[in-house]
Coordinates of C-alpha atoms in Angstrom, one line a residue:
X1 CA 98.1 222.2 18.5
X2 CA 100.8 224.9 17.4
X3 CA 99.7 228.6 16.1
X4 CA 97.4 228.8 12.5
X5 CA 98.1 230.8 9.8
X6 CA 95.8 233.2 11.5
X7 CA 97.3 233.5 15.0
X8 CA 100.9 234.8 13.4
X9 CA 100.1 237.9 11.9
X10 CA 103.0 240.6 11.0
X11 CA 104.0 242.4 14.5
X12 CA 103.3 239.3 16.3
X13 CA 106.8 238.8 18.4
X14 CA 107.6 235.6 20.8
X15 CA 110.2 234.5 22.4
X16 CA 111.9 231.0 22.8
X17 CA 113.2 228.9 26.1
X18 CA 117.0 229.6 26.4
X19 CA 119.5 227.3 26.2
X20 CA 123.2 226.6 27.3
X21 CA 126.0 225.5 24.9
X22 CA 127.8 223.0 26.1
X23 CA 130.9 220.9 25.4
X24 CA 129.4 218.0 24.4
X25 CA 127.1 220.0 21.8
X26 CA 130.0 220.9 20.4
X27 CA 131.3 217.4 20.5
X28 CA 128.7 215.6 18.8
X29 CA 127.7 218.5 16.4
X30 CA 131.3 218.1 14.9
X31 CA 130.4 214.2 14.6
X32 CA 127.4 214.6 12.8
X33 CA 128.5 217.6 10.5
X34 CA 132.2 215.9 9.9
X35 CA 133.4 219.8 10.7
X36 CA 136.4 219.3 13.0
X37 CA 137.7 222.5 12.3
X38 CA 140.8 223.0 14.7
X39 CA 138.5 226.4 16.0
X40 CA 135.7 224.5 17.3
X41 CA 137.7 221.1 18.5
X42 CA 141.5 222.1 19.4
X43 CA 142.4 224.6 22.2
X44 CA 145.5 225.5 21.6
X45 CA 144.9 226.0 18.0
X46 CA 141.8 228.5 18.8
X47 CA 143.5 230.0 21.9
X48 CA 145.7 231.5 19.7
X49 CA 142.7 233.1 17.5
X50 CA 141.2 236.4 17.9
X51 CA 138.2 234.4 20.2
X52 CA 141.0 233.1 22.6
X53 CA 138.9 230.5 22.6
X54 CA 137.2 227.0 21.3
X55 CA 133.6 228.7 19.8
X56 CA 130.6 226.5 18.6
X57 CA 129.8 226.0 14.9
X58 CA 127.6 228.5 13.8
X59 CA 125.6 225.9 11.9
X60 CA 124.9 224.4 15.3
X61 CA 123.9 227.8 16.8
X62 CA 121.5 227.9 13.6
X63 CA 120.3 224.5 14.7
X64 CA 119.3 224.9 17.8
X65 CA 117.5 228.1 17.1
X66 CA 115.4 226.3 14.9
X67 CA 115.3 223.6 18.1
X68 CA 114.4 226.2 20.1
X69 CA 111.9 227.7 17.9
X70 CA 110.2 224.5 18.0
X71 CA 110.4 224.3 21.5
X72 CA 107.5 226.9 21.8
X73 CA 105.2 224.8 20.2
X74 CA 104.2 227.3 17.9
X75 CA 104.3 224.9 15.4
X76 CA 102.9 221.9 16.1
X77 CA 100.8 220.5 13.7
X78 CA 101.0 223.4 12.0
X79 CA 103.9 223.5 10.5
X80 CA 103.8 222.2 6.8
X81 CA 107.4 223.0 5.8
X82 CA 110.4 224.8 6.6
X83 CA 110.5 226.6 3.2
X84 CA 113.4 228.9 2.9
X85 CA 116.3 230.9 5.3
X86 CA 116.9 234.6 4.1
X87 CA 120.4 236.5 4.7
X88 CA 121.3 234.7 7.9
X89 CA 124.6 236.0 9.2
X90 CA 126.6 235.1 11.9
X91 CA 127.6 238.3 13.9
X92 CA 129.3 237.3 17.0
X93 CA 131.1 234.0 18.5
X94 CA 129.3 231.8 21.2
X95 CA 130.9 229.7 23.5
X96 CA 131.0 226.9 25.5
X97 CA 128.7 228.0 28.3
X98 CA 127.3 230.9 26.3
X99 CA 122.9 230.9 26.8
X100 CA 120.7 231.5 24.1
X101 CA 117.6 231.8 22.6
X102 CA 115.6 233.4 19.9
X103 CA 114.1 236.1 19.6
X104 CA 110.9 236.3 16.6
X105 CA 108.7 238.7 14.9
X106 CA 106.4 238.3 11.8
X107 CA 107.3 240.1 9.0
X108 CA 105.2 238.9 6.5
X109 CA 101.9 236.9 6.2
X110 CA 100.3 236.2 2.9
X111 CA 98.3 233.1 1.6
X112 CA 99.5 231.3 -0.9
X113 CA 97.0 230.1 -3.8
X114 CA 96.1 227.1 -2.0
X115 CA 93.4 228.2 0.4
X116 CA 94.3 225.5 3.1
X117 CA 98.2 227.2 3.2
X118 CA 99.8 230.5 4.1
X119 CA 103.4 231.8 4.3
X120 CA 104.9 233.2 6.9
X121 CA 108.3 235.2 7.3
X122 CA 109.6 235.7 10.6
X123 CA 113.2 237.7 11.5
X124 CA 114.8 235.9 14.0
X125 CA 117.7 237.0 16.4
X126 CA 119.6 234.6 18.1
X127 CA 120.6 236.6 21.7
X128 CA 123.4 235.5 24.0
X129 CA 122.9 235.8 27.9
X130 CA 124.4 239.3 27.4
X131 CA 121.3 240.2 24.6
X132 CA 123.9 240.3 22.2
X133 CA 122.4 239.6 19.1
X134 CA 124.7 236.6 17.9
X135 CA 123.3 235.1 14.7
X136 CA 119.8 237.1 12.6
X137 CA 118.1 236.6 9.3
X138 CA 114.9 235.4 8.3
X139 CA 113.1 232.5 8.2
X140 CA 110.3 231.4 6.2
X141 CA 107.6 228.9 6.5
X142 CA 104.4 227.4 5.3
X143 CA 101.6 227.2 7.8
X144 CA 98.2 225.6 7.5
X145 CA 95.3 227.6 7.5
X146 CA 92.2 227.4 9.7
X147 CA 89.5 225.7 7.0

């Protein structure tokens, strides 16, 4: 069973498992999004960018923080929905080979007028293996309560 309403309070902080970026996330996220941008799937193209490099989508990156998130088991059970994702922005590249992870602290915790519900917003930064903060906004979510 995940973490109540109760159990994420504002100021409670956690951390997620890390994760590597690999080529074949890059691979089969430009699959299943259909976004073969030449920056994410051609070399030479991105060689020539200011990244000198092939980067990942930064939709994926946004994925697998939310992957990772659930990783923790925080939200198990708990979870009712994923209701909303404030000012997310995407501040620095990652790269094949790059580790992350996510970094989380409530911000907000409030009921809702259903007794059995609360909300809860969390800022999240996505760090590199460098703590470069890579990707940050805020997500928000409705938890059940403890009856």
């Amino acid at each position: 069973m995940g973490k109540w309403f109760e159990d994420l309070p504002a100021g409670h902080a956690f951390e997620t498992p890390a994760r590597t970026v690999t080529e074949t996330d890059l691979v089969a996220f430009s699959g299943l999004s259909w976004d073969v941008h030449a920056l994410h799937t051609d070399a030479e193209h991105a060689r020539a960018t200011p990244f000198g490099e092939r980067i990942a989508h930064g939709a994926l990156v946004l994925s697998m923080a939310v992957g990772l998130r659930a990783r923790t088991g925080y939200f198990d059970d708990t979870l009712l929905a994923f209701l909303e994702i404030r000012s997310w922005q995407f501040l620095a590249p990652v790269r094949i080979g790059d580790t992350i992870r996510a970094r989380n602290e409530v911000t907000e915790a409030r009921r809702t007028s259903n007794p059995s519900r609360g909300v809860v917003v969390q800022r999240v930064e996505v760090v590199n293996q460098e703590d470069t903060v890579v990707q940050a906004g805020e997500m928000v979510s409705l938890m059940r309560c403890r009856e």
